[in-house]
Amino acid sequence: MADWSEAVSDSRKGDEFHYLWAARRCLHLLDLHSPIARISIEGAAPGDTITSKSEEIIDVAEYTEEDDGPARYIQLKHSSKRLETPTPFSELENTFSKFGDHFKAAVKERGLRSATTSCSFEIVSNRRISARLKRGCQRLTENPKDGTAEATKVRDATELSGRHLQEFCKLLVFRDTEACYLGQRDLLRLETQKSTSRAHGASLVPLLVELVRDAALVAGRTEITPETLLRKLGVHQDELFPAPPEMEHVENALPRYQLDKVCEWVADGTDRFLIHATGGVGKSVFALQLSTNLDANGAAVLYDCFGGGNYRHPSKPRHLHGRGLVQIANELAARGLCCTWVPNGHMRPDQYLMEFRTRLEDSVSALKIMDPGASLTVIIDAADNAEGVAEGGHSFAFDLLQEPAPEGVKLVVLCRTERRDLLSPSSSVQQRELSPFTESESLEFLRQEHSKASPADGLEFHRLTQGNPRLQSIALSSKLPLGEMLADLGVNSHKVVHRD
């Protein structure tokens, strides 16, 4: 009775190891930089063209987006006993036999060359695998006729020979340093918190395990995708990027003479910067140019608080922490610099800020691995608009400006000159005014539409518009002959159109 009970306990521990390890792999589906596109539990996925009678040996199968992309076929082994004794070949003989059958099916379906690039076979265990067995497999990659005992056992079990045996052994991966089922549970909790939030990540662990367990019940007849995973977590895919930029594209945008100086100012400064200007001076266009230039120093992300005017709509808020911070963080995640942030709508502003800072720190660390001198710049355009609609609290942009940024991070905020007080910038926030066009910039801009405009025309154009880029753009969009356009400006030059 005691032996039966112990066997049941060991079996259940093995199942838990299986579900928890597979749930950890499912988190990779949330990685916007990961090649993994779908995961099958207990067998190959329904769309897998490689079929064999040995599919039952596959506990987890991972696939890329390409139909013929590489697939990873994985068997999981959990041990509760004899952990100090390496797993011998005798306990893996069936695994080698079944993996061999599946490899032969892959060769039959795709040919040897394609099979070697389209699949791999992994044994994952919390117990060390015999070093002699590993050496035997390694020898077979060099000499398929190797006569050592372990090599012979592998050759006999797989019923492979020659080049086929060599290539099969090259595709074998042993991952025998995994934690036991209890350790897997802790790792899953920590990794889930990293992808969601420290405040709520642990509560999502049961949902992840349930997703894997349910998939196992329909063995190989379903697959887990980013969409199904997010749905299980109660999140729509659009919520990962809740406030994408909606800036108006400006063709042939004029490079500003101030751009290089501002880039140097940011590079040489501390951590927080406020660029201000009156309406129509071109803050958004400048923000785009600044983002492009500073991206060359490491990485730059631009957040658009205005959203084409949609920031005013209650259904499309852009000032909330759960929108702005998640959008910026996941743009960094899409570049492979930090973990994807799966949002939770029940977090406080301070919790959002803490999670955001963690992702900024991770991103800087990733950048500095590639270039020790790299920095990360977060640019927030129209921050005054965001703060202006924040009722009963502050916008995320306001809060970011109130405390030092993590080391290696630069925060650049743009707003109207007359609305700076909304953001309450402290003396530690460096400020700079963005000027209207210079006379030479006005002439260059004028010549984009009127190529034969003279310096005198440019000077008059500049005087009538006060160098205001928006007013100049409106005037040029009229498509009037140069003389008529200037005459019209002489009558209506006071009618400068401002966006709110």
Short mmCIF file of C-alpha atoms in Angstrom, two decimals:
data_model
loop_
_atom_site.label_atom_id
_atom_site.label_comp_id
_atom_site.label_asym_id
_atom_site.label_seq_id
_atom_site.Cartn_x
_atom_site.Cartn_y
_atom_site.Cartn_z
CA MET A 1 0.00 0.00 0.00
CA ALA A 2 2.84 2.34 0.90
CA ASP A 3 4.61 1.60 -2.41
CA TRP A 4 1.40 2.31 -4.37
CA SER A 5 0.88 5.57 -2.51
CA GLU A 6 4.46 6.63 -3.15
CA ALA A 7 4.14 5.78 -6.84
CA VAL A 8 0.98 7.91 -7.11
CA SER A 9 2.73 10.78 -5.33
CA ASP A 10 5.71 10.56 -7.69
CA SER A 11 3.38 10.50 -10.70
CA ARG A 12 1.56 13.60 -9.50
CA LYS A 13 4.84 15.40 -8.90
CA GLY A 14 5.82 14.52 -12.45
CA ASP A 15 2.58 15.94 -13.78
CA GLU A 16 3.10 19.14 -11.82
CA PHE A 17 6.64 19.44 -13.16
CA HIS A 18 5.24 18.99 -16.67
CA TYR A 19 2.51 21.63 -16.29
CA LEU A 20 4.69 24.17 -14.50
CA TRP A 21 7.63 23.86 -16.90
CA ALA A 22 5.33 24.09 -19.92
CA ALA A 23 3.60 27.14 -18.39
CA ARG A 24 6.99 28.82 -18.08
CA ARG A 25 7.63 28.14 -21.76
CA CYS A 26 4.24 29.65 -22.59
CA LEU A 27 5.41 32.95 -21.12
CA HIS A 28 7.83 33.13 -24.07
CA LEU A 29 4.78 33.63 -26.27
CA LEU A 30 4.43 37.03 -24.62
CA ASP A 31 7.98 37.98 -25.61
CA LEU A 32 7.54 40.31 -28.58
CA HIS A 33 11.06 39.40 -29.70
CA SER A 34 10.70 35.64 -29.31
CA PRO A 35 10.60 33.37 -32.39
CA ILE A 36 8.12 31.06 -30.62
CA ALA A 37 4.65 31.49 -32.12
CA ARG A 38 2.71 28.48 -30.81
CA ILE A 39 3.09 25.63 -28.37
CA SER A 40 1.46 22.20 -28.38
CA ILE A 41 1.06 20.06 -25.25
CA GLU A 42 1.14 16.23 -25.31
CA GLY A 43 1.95 15.73 -28.95
CA ALA A 44 2.68 17.66 -32.10
CA ALA A 45 0.40 20.53 -33.11
CA PRO A 46 -2.53 19.89 -35.47
CA GLY A 47 -0.80 21.67 -38.34
CA ASP A 48 2.51 19.81 -37.96
CA THR A 49 3.19 18.02 -41.26
CA ILE A 50 5.58 15.60 -39.57
CA THR A 51 3.46 12.75 -38.23
CA SER A 52 4.54 9.46 -36.69
CA LYS A 53 3.24 6.79 -34.37
CA SER A 54 5.79 8.00 -31.82
CA GLU A 55 4.20 11.41 -31.23
CA GLU A 56 3.14 10.35 -27.74
CA ILE A 57 6.75 10.80 -26.62
CA ILE A 58 6.41 14.57 -27.24
CA ASP A 59 5.36 16.36 -24.07
CA VAL A 60 5.84 19.87 -25.46
CA ALA A 61 6.35 21.05 -29.03
CA GLU A 62 7.32 24.62 -29.90
CA TYR A 63 6.90 26.22 -33.31
CA THR A 64 7.90 29.42 -35.07
CA GLU A 65 5.61 31.48 -37.33
CA GLU A 66 6.92 29.85 -40.52
CA ASP A 67 5.12 26.66 -41.51
CA ASP A 68 8.43 24.97 -42.26
CA GLY A 69 10.33 26.76 -39.48
CA PRO A 70 12.25 24.88 -36.81
CA ALA A 71 10.18 22.91 -34.31
CA ARG A 72 11.42 21.80 -30.90
CA TYR A 73 10.16 18.40 -29.72
CA ILE A 74 10.60 18.07 -25.98
CA GLN A 75 10.17 15.23 -23.49
CA LEU A 76 10.05 16.03 -19.80
CA LYS A 77 11.48 13.75 -17.12
CA HIS A 78 10.97 14.37 -13.41
CA SER A 79 12.61 12.36 -10.66
CA SER A 80 11.85 12.36 -6.95
CA LYS A 81 14.44 9.69 -6.10
CA ARG A 82 18.04 8.85 -6.91
CA LEU A 83 18.72 12.47 -7.77
CA GLU A 84 22.39 11.96 -6.97
CA THR A 85 22.61 9.12 -9.53
CA PRO A 86 22.74 10.18 -13.20
CA THR A 87 19.96 8.88 -15.45
CA PRO A 88 21.31 5.86 -17.36
CA PHE A 89 20.51 4.98 -20.97
CA SER A 90 18.16 2.21 -19.85
CA GLU A 91 15.71 4.81 -18.51
CA LEU A 92 15.85 6.78 -21.75
CA GLU A 93 15.89 3.96 -24.28
CA ASN A 94 12.24 4.40 -25.19
CA THR A 95 12.76 8.16 -25.59
CA PHE A 96 15.62 7.59 -28.04
CA SER A 97 13.58 5.02 -29.95
CA LYS A 98 10.55 7.31 -30.28
CA PHE A 99 12.64 10.38 -31.12
CA GLY A 100 14.41 8.30 -33.76
CA ASP A 101 11.07 7.30 -35.28
CA HIS A 102 9.96 10.93 -35.41
CA PHE A 103 13.23 11.98 -37.04
CA LYS A 104 12.78 9.28 -39.69
CA ALA A 105 9.27 10.63 -40.33
CA ALA A 106 10.73 14.14 -40.70
CA VAL A 107 13.30 12.90 -43.21
CA LYS A 108 10.61 11.07 -45.15
CA GLU A 109 8.39 14.17 -45.21
CA ARG A 110 11.05 16.83 -45.91
CA GLY A 111 14.30 15.17 -46.85
CA LEU A 112 17.43 14.95 -44.72
CA ARG A 113 18.72 18.48 -45.37
CA SER A 114 15.42 20.13 -44.52
CA ALA A 115 14.81 17.85 -41.54
CA THR A 116 18.09 18.88 -39.94
CA THR A 117 17.09 22.55 -40.04
CA SER A 118 13.42 22.15 -39.16
CA CYS A 119 13.48 20.25 -35.87
CA SER A 120 15.39 19.45 -32.70
CA PHE A 121 14.86 16.89 -29.93
CA GLU A 122 15.26 17.79 -26.28
CA ILE A 123 15.22 15.87 -23.03
CA VAL A 124 14.46 18.12 -20.07
CA SER A 125 15.00 16.78 -16.57
CA ASN A 126 15.69 17.75 -12.99
CA ARG A 127 18.11 14.82 -12.78
CA ARG A 128 21.53 14.66 -14.37
CA ILE A 129 21.84 12.48 -17.47
CA SER A 130 24.69 10.04 -17.71
CA ALA A 131 27.88 11.75 -18.89
CA ARG A 132 28.84 8.57 -20.73
CA LEU A 133 25.59 8.70 -22.67
CA LYS A 134 26.21 12.34 -23.63
CA ARG A 135 29.72 11.47 -24.75
CA GLY A 136 28.37 8.56 -26.79
CA CYS A 137 25.97 10.88 -28.62
CA GLN A 138 28.77 13.37 -29.23
CA ARG A 139 30.97 10.64 -30.70
CA LEU A 140 28.21 9.61 -33.07
CA THR A 141 28.10 13.14 -34.51
CA GLU A 142 31.72 12.60 -35.56
CA ASN A 143 31.66 8.87 -36.37
CA PRO A 144 28.30 7.10 -36.84
CA LYS A 145 30.11 3.75 -36.57
CA ASP A 146 31.60 4.48 -33.14
CA GLY A 147 31.78 1.22 -31.24
CA THR A 148 31.66 2.40 -27.64
CA ALA A 149 28.92 0.90 -25.49
CA GLU A 150 26.68 3.99 -25.17
CA ALA A 151 27.02 4.87 -28.85
CA THR A 152 26.01 1.34 -29.80
CA LYS A 153 22.93 1.53 -27.54
CA VAL A 154 21.83 4.80 -29.18
CA ARG A 155 22.36 3.38 -32.67
CA ASP A 156 20.35 0.26 -31.84
CA ALA A 157 17.51 2.16 -30.14
CA THR A 158 17.05 4.68 -32.94
CA GLU A 159 17.64 2.20 -35.77
CA LEU A 160 19.54 4.95 -37.54
CA SER A 161 22.90 4.72 -39.23
CA GLY A 162 25.37 6.69 -41.29
CA ARG A 163 24.66 10.32 -42.03
CA HIS A 164 21.12 10.07 -40.65
CA LEU A 165 22.45 8.98 -37.25
CA GLN A 166 25.06 11.74 -37.28
CA GLU A 167 22.50 14.44 -38.02
CA PHE A 168 20.03 13.08 -35.47
CA CYS A 169 22.62 13.22 -32.70
CA LYS A 170 23.48 16.80 -33.66
CA LEU A 171 19.84 17.69 -33.07
CA LEU A 172 19.78 16.21 -29.56
CA VAL A 173 19.74 18.64 -26.64
CA PHE A 174 20.08 17.58 -22.99
CA ARG A 175 18.75 20.06 -20.41
CA ASP A 176 19.33 18.21 -17.17
CA THR A 177 19.78 21.00 -14.63
CA GLU A 178 16.13 21.98 -14.24
CA ALA A 179 14.62 22.60 -10.81
CA CYS A 180 12.20 20.06 -9.36
CA TYR A 181 8.46 20.66 -9.45
CA LEU A 182 8.62 22.87 -6.34
CA GLY A 183 11.38 24.96 -7.87
CA GLN A 184 9.40 25.20 -11.12
CA ARG A 185 6.50 26.68 -9.18
CA ASP A 186 8.71 29.39 -7.69
CA LEU A 187 10.30 30.14 -11.07
CA LEU A 188 6.91 30.38 -12.74
CA ARG A 189 5.72 32.84 -10.11
CA LEU A 190 8.81 35.03 -10.50
CA GLU A 191 8.73 34.95 -14.30
CA THR A 192 5.01 35.72 -14.36
CA GLN A 193 5.55 38.69 -12.07
CA LYS A 194 8.31 39.91 -14.39
CA SER A 195 5.98 39.78 -17.41
CA THR A 196 2.97 41.25 -15.64
CA SER A 197 3.57 42.97 -12.32
CA ARG A 198 5.00 42.19 -8.93
CA ALA A 199 1.67 43.19 -7.39
CA HIS A 200 -0.54 40.81 -9.37
CA GLY A 201 1.69 38.32 -11.18
CA ALA A 202 1.37 35.55 -8.58
CA SER A 203 -2.42 35.53 -8.94
CA LEU A 204 -2.07 34.66 -12.65
CA VAL A 205 -0.01 31.49 -12.07
CA PRO A 206 -3.07 29.22 -11.58
CA LEU A 207 -4.50 30.51 -14.88
CA LEU A 208 -1.31 29.63 -16.74
CA VAL A 209 -1.20 26.13 -15.26
CA GLU A 210 -4.88 25.63 -16.03
CA LEU A 211 -4.25 26.65 -19.65
CA VAL A 212 -1.54 23.99 -20.00
CA ARG A 213 -3.58 21.34 -18.19
CA ASP A 214 -6.59 21.97 -20.41
CA ALA A 215 -4.40 21.71 -23.52
CA ALA A 216 -3.04 18.40 -22.24
CA LEU A 217 -6.56 16.99 -21.97
CA VAL A 218 -6.98 17.30 -25.73
CA ALA A 219 -3.44 16.02 -26.38
CA GLY A 220 -2.02 17.43 -29.58
CA ARG A 221 -5.37 18.58 -30.90
CA THR A 222 -4.99 22.18 -29.81
CA GLU A 223 -2.17 24.67 -29.48
CA ILE A 224 -1.41 27.64 -27.28
CA THR A 225 -0.75 30.93 -29.08
CA PRO A 226 -0.12 34.48 -27.83
CA GLU A 227 -3.80 35.22 -28.44
CA THR A 228 -5.09 32.25 -26.44
CA LEU A 229 -2.62 32.97 -23.64
CA LEU A 230 -3.64 36.61 -23.38
CA ARG A 231 -7.30 35.67 -23.49
CA LYS A 232 -6.74 33.31 -20.57
CA LEU A 233 -5.13 36.16 -18.66
CA GLY A 234 -8.09 38.40 -19.46
CA VAL A 235 -6.14 40.74 -21.75
CA HIS A 236 -6.78 41.68 -25.37
CA GLN A 237 -3.74 41.91 -27.64
CA ASP A 238 -4.48 45.60 -28.35
CA GLU A 239 -3.99 46.34 -24.65
CA LEU A 240 -0.27 45.66 -25.00
CA PHE A 241 -0.06 48.82 -27.12
CA PRO A 242 -2.97 50.88 -25.76
CA ALA A 243 -1.88 54.29 -27.06
CA PRO A 244 0.07 54.05 -30.32
CA PRO A 245 1.36 57.31 -31.83
CA GLU A 246 -1.08 59.20 -34.04
CA MET A 247 1.20 62.01 -35.12
CA GLU A 248 0.50 63.55 -38.49
CA HIS A 249 3.12 62.61 -41.03
CA VAL A 250 4.88 65.67 -42.40
CA GLU A 251 6.54 65.16 -45.76
CA ASN A 252 9.88 66.86 -46.31
CA ALA A 253 10.04 68.05 -42.72
CA LEU A 254 12.70 70.72 -42.44
CA PRO A 255 15.65 69.71 -40.22
CA ARG A 256 15.80 72.35 -37.49
CA TYR A 257 18.99 74.24 -36.87
CA GLN A 258 18.42 73.70 -33.12
CA LEU A 259 18.32 69.93 -33.46
CA ASP A 260 22.04 69.22 -33.10
CA LYS A 261 22.37 71.62 -30.20
CA VAL A 262 19.42 70.06 -28.37
CA CYS A 263 20.81 66.56 -28.94
CA GLU A 264 24.12 67.68 -27.40
CA TRP A 265 22.22 69.34 -24.55
CA VAL A 266 20.40 66.11 -23.76
CA ALA A 267 23.51 63.95 -24.14
CA ASP A 268 25.57 66.17 -21.84
CA GLY A 269 22.79 66.87 -19.32
CA THR A 270 21.58 64.89 -16.34
CA ASP A 271 18.28 63.05 -16.60
CA ARG A 272 15.21 65.29 -17.12
CA PHE A 273 14.60 67.93 -19.77
CA LEU A 274 11.68 70.17 -20.70
CA ILE A 275 11.45 71.66 -24.18
CA HIS A 276 8.79 74.33 -24.52
CA ALA A 277 7.46 76.59 -27.27
CA THR A 278 4.39 78.57 -28.21
CA GLY A 279 1.70 77.02 -30.41
CA GLY A 280 2.57 76.18 -34.00
CA VAL A 281 6.35 76.25 -33.58
CA GLY A 282 6.58 72.57 -34.48
CA LYS A 283 7.15 70.73 -31.21
CA SER A 284 5.75 67.43 -32.50
CA VAL A 285 7.82 67.46 -35.68
CA PHE A 286 10.85 68.40 -33.63
CA ALA A 287 10.08 65.55 -31.21
CA LEU A 288 10.09 63.11 -34.12
CA GLN A 289 13.42 64.44 -35.37
CA LEU A 290 14.85 64.35 -31.87
CA SER A 291 13.72 60.74 -31.43
CA THR A 292 15.41 59.68 -34.66
CA ASN A 293 18.68 61.40 -33.78
CA LEU A 294 18.85 60.22 -30.17
CA ASP A 295 18.01 56.67 -31.18
CA ALA A 296 21.50 56.50 -32.64
CA ASN A 297 22.89 56.94 -29.10
CA GLY A 298 21.24 53.74 -27.91
CA ALA A 299 17.44 53.81 -28.05
CA ALA A 300 14.74 56.47 -28.05
CA VAL A 301 10.98 56.05 -27.65
CA LEU A 302 8.51 58.81 -28.46
CA TYR A 303 5.09 58.93 -26.79
CA ASP A 304 2.31 61.04 -28.28
CA CYS A 305 0.03 62.53 -25.60
CA PHE A 306 -2.03 64.47 -28.16
CA GLY A 307 -3.12 61.51 -30.26
CA GLY A 308 -4.54 63.59 -33.07
CA GLY A 309 -6.81 65.32 -30.54
CA ASN A 310 -8.23 62.03 -29.26
CA TYR A 311 -6.70 62.60 -25.83
CA ARG A 312 -9.87 64.56 -25.00
CA HIS A 313 -12.13 61.55 -25.57
CA PRO A 314 -13.00 59.61 -22.41
CA SER A 315 -12.84 56.37 -24.43
CA LYS A 316 -9.29 57.07 -25.64
CA PRO A 317 -7.37 58.52 -22.69
CA ARG A 318 -3.65 58.91 -23.24
CA HIS A 319 -2.70 60.45 -19.89
CA LEU A 320 -3.29 57.38 -17.73
CA HIS A 321 -0.39 55.45 -16.24
CA GLY A 322 -1.86 52.18 -17.49
CA ARG A 323 -1.75 53.47 -21.05
CA GLY A 324 1.29 55.67 -21.42
CA LEU A 325 3.73 53.61 -19.38
CA VAL A 326 2.58 50.29 -20.84
CA GLN A 327 2.82 51.66 -24.39
CA ILE A 328 6.38 52.94 -23.88
CA ALA A 329 7.53 49.79 -22.08
CA ASN A 330 6.17 47.46 -24.75
CA GLU A 331 7.78 49.48 -27.52
CA LEU A 332 11.04 48.76 -25.72
CA ALA A 333 10.02 45.10 -25.35
CA ALA A 334 9.37 44.90 -29.10
CA ARG A 335 13.00 45.84 -29.56
CA GLY A 336 14.08 43.02 -27.27
CA LEU A 337 15.24 45.33 -24.47
CA CYS A 338 12.89 44.22 -21.68
CA CYS A 339 10.04 41.85 -20.89
CA THR A 340 6.62 42.41 -22.42
CA TRP A 341 4.31 44.13 -19.95
CA VAL A 342 0.94 42.43 -19.72
CA PRO A 343 -1.16 45.16 -18.10
CA ASN A 344 -3.40 44.83 -15.10
CA GLY A 345 -6.13 47.42 -14.75
CA HIS A 346 -6.18 47.25 -10.95
CA MET A 347 -2.81 48.82 -10.22
CA ARG A 348 -2.21 52.11 -8.46
CA PRO A 349 -0.16 54.86 -10.16
CA ASP A 350 2.79 54.18 -7.85
CA GLN A 351 2.73 50.48 -8.79
CA TYR A 352 2.72 51.34 -12.48
CA LEU A 353 5.66 53.68 -11.94
CA MET A 354 7.64 51.01 -10.08
CA GLU A 355 7.07 48.44 -12.83
CA PHE A 356 7.98 51.01 -15.47
CA ARG A 357 11.24 51.91 -13.75
CA THR A 358 12.16 48.22 -13.61
CA ARG A 359 11.67 47.93 -17.36
CA LEU A 360 13.69 51.07 -17.98
CA GLU A 361 16.53 49.64 -15.89
CA ASP A 362 16.35 46.33 -17.77
CA SER A 363 16.40 48.18 -21.10
CA VAL A 364 19.44 50.25 -20.15
CA SER A 365 21.26 47.10 -19.02
CA ALA A 366 20.49 45.43 -22.34
CA LEU A 367 21.70 48.47 -24.29
CA LYS A 368 24.94 48.71 -22.33
CA ILE A 369 25.76 45.08 -23.09
CA MET A 370 25.90 46.09 -26.75
CA ASP A 371 27.43 49.54 -26.15
CA PRO A 372 28.67 50.64 -22.70
CA GLY A 373 28.15 54.27 -23.68
CA ALA A 374 24.53 53.83 -24.79
CA SER A 375 21.62 55.63 -23.17
CA LEU A 376 17.86 55.33 -23.32
CA THR A 377 15.75 58.40 -24.08
CA VAL A 378 12.02 58.61 -23.41
CA ILE A 379 10.41 61.55 -25.21
CA ILE A 380 6.89 62.64 -24.24
CA ASP A 381 5.22 65.08 -26.61
CA ALA A 382 2.30 67.34 -25.57
CA ALA A 383 2.68 66.49 -21.89
CA ASP A 384 0.69 69.60 -21.00
CA ASN A 385 -2.32 68.20 -22.85
CA ALA A 386 -2.09 65.01 -20.81
CA GLU A 387 -1.91 66.87 -17.52
CA GLY A 388 -4.73 69.18 -18.56
CA VAL A 389 -7.23 66.32 -18.78
CA ALA A 390 -6.05 64.44 -15.68
CA GLU A 391 -8.86 64.77 -13.18
CA GLY A 392 -8.51 63.79 -9.54
CA GLY A 393 -4.80 63.14 -9.89
CA HIS A 394 -1.85 63.61 -12.20
CA SER A 395 -0.87 62.24 -15.58
CA PHE A 396 1.96 59.73 -15.88
CA ALA A 397 4.05 62.42 -17.60
CA PHE A 398 3.72 64.72 -14.57
CA ASP A 399 4.76 61.93 -12.21
CA LEU A 400 7.77 60.92 -14.29
CA LEU A 401 9.02 64.49 -14.21
CA GLN A 402 8.89 64.64 -10.41
CA GLU A 403 11.67 62.15 -9.61
CA PRO A 404 15.10 61.36 -11.03
CA ALA A 405 15.13 58.90 -13.91
CA PRO A 406 17.03 55.62 -13.53
CA GLU A 407 20.72 55.80 -14.34
CA GLY A 408 21.30 55.79 -18.08
CA VAL A 409 17.79 57.08 -18.85
CA LYS A 410 16.97 60.53 -20.24
CA LEU A 411 13.44 61.92 -19.99
CA VAL A 412 12.53 64.66 -22.46
CA VAL A 413 9.13 66.32 -22.11
CA LEU A 414 7.63 68.82 -24.57
CA CYS A 415 4.86 71.31 -23.81
CA ARG A 416 3.52 74.81 -24.51
CA THR A 417 5.52 77.61 -22.91
CA GLU A 418 2.47 79.08 -21.24
CA ARG A 419 1.49 75.68 -19.77
CA ARG A 420 4.76 74.72 -18.12
CA ASP A 421 3.30 75.35 -14.68
CA LEU A 422 0.89 72.46 -15.20
CA LEU A 423 3.85 70.09 -15.00
CA SER A 424 5.43 71.76 -11.93
CA PRO A 425 9.02 71.23 -13.12
CA SER A 426 11.54 71.49 -10.29
CA SER A 427 14.83 73.33 -10.55
CA SER A 428 16.57 70.03 -11.38
CA VAL A 429 14.61 69.80 -14.65
CA GLN A 430 16.63 71.50 -17.39
CA GLN A 431 14.55 73.71 -19.70
CA ARG A 432 15.03 75.01 -23.20
CA GLU A 433 12.82 76.97 -25.57
CA LEU A 434 12.25 75.82 -29.13
CA SER A 435 12.41 78.86 -31.38
CA PRO A 436 10.33 79.61 -34.49
CA PHE A 437 11.98 79.23 -37.89
CA THR A 438 14.97 81.42 -38.59
CA GLU A 439 14.93 83.57 -41.73
CA SER A 440 17.04 80.97 -43.56
CA GLU A 441 14.72 78.15 -42.45
CA SER A 442 11.68 80.11 -43.63
CA LEU A 443 13.27 80.59 -47.05
CA GLU A 444 14.18 76.91 -47.30
CA PHE A 445 10.65 75.91 -46.32
CA LEU A 446 9.15 78.35 -48.83
CA ARG A 447 11.30 76.94 -51.63
CA GLN A 448 9.88 73.46 -51.04
CA GLU A 449 6.71 74.78 -52.69
CA HIS A 450 8.08 77.76 -54.65
CA SER A 451 11.52 76.72 -55.83
CA LYS A 452 12.27 80.09 -57.47
CA ALA A 453 11.47 82.19 -54.40
CA SER A 454 14.07 84.90 -53.85
CA PRO A 455 15.75 85.77 -50.52
CA ALA A 456 13.50 88.83 -50.44
CA ASP A 457 10.44 86.61 -50.82
CA GLY A 458 11.74 84.45 -48.00
CA LEU A 459 12.26 87.45 -45.77
CA GLU A 460 8.71 88.68 -46.42
CA PHE A 461 7.32 85.17 -45.85
CA HIS A 462 9.20 85.00 -42.55
CA ARG A 463 8.00 88.48 -41.46
CA LEU A 464 4.34 87.84 -42.28
CA THR A 465 4.28 84.48 -40.48
CA GLN A 466 6.65 85.45 -37.64
CA GLY A 467 8.56 82.28 -38.52
CA ASN A 468 5.68 80.14 -37.26
CA PRO A 469 5.97 76.72 -39.00
CA ARG A 470 2.27 75.86 -38.67
CA LEU A 471 1.13 79.16 -40.19
CA GLN A 472 3.68 78.75 -42.97
CA SER A 473 2.47 75.22 -43.65
CA ILE A 474 -1.14 76.39 -43.85
CA ALA A 475 -0.18 79.17 -46.24
CA LEU A 476 1.78 76.82 -48.51
CA SER A 477 -1.04 74.29 -48.53
CA SER A 478 -3.25 76.89 -50.29
CA LYS A 479 -1.22 76.21 -53.48
CA LEU A 480 -1.66 79.88 -54.47
CA PRO A 481 0.93 81.59 -56.69
CA LEU A 482 3.69 83.08 -54.57
CA GLY A 483 2.59 86.70 -54.96
CA GLU A 484 -1.05 85.93 -54.12
CA MET A 485 -0.05 83.82 -51.14
CA LEU A 486 2.10 86.63 -49.70
CA ALA A 487 -0.65 89.17 -50.32
CA ASP A 488 -3.15 86.92 -48.58
CA LEU A 489 -0.79 86.55 -45.64
CA GLY A 490 -0.55 90.31 -45.44
CA VAL A 491 -4.28 90.45 -44.81
CA ASN A 492 -4.62 87.36 -42.60
CA SER A 493 -1.23 87.04 -40.91
CA HIS A 494 -2.81 87.52 -37.49
CA LYS A 495 -4.93 84.39 -37.91
CA VAL A 496 -2.52 81.83 -36.51
CA VAL A 497 -4.24 78.46 -36.12
CA HIS A 498 -3.38 76.68 -32.89
CA ARG A 499 -4.26 73.14 -31.94
CA ASP A 500 -5.54 72.71 -28.41
#
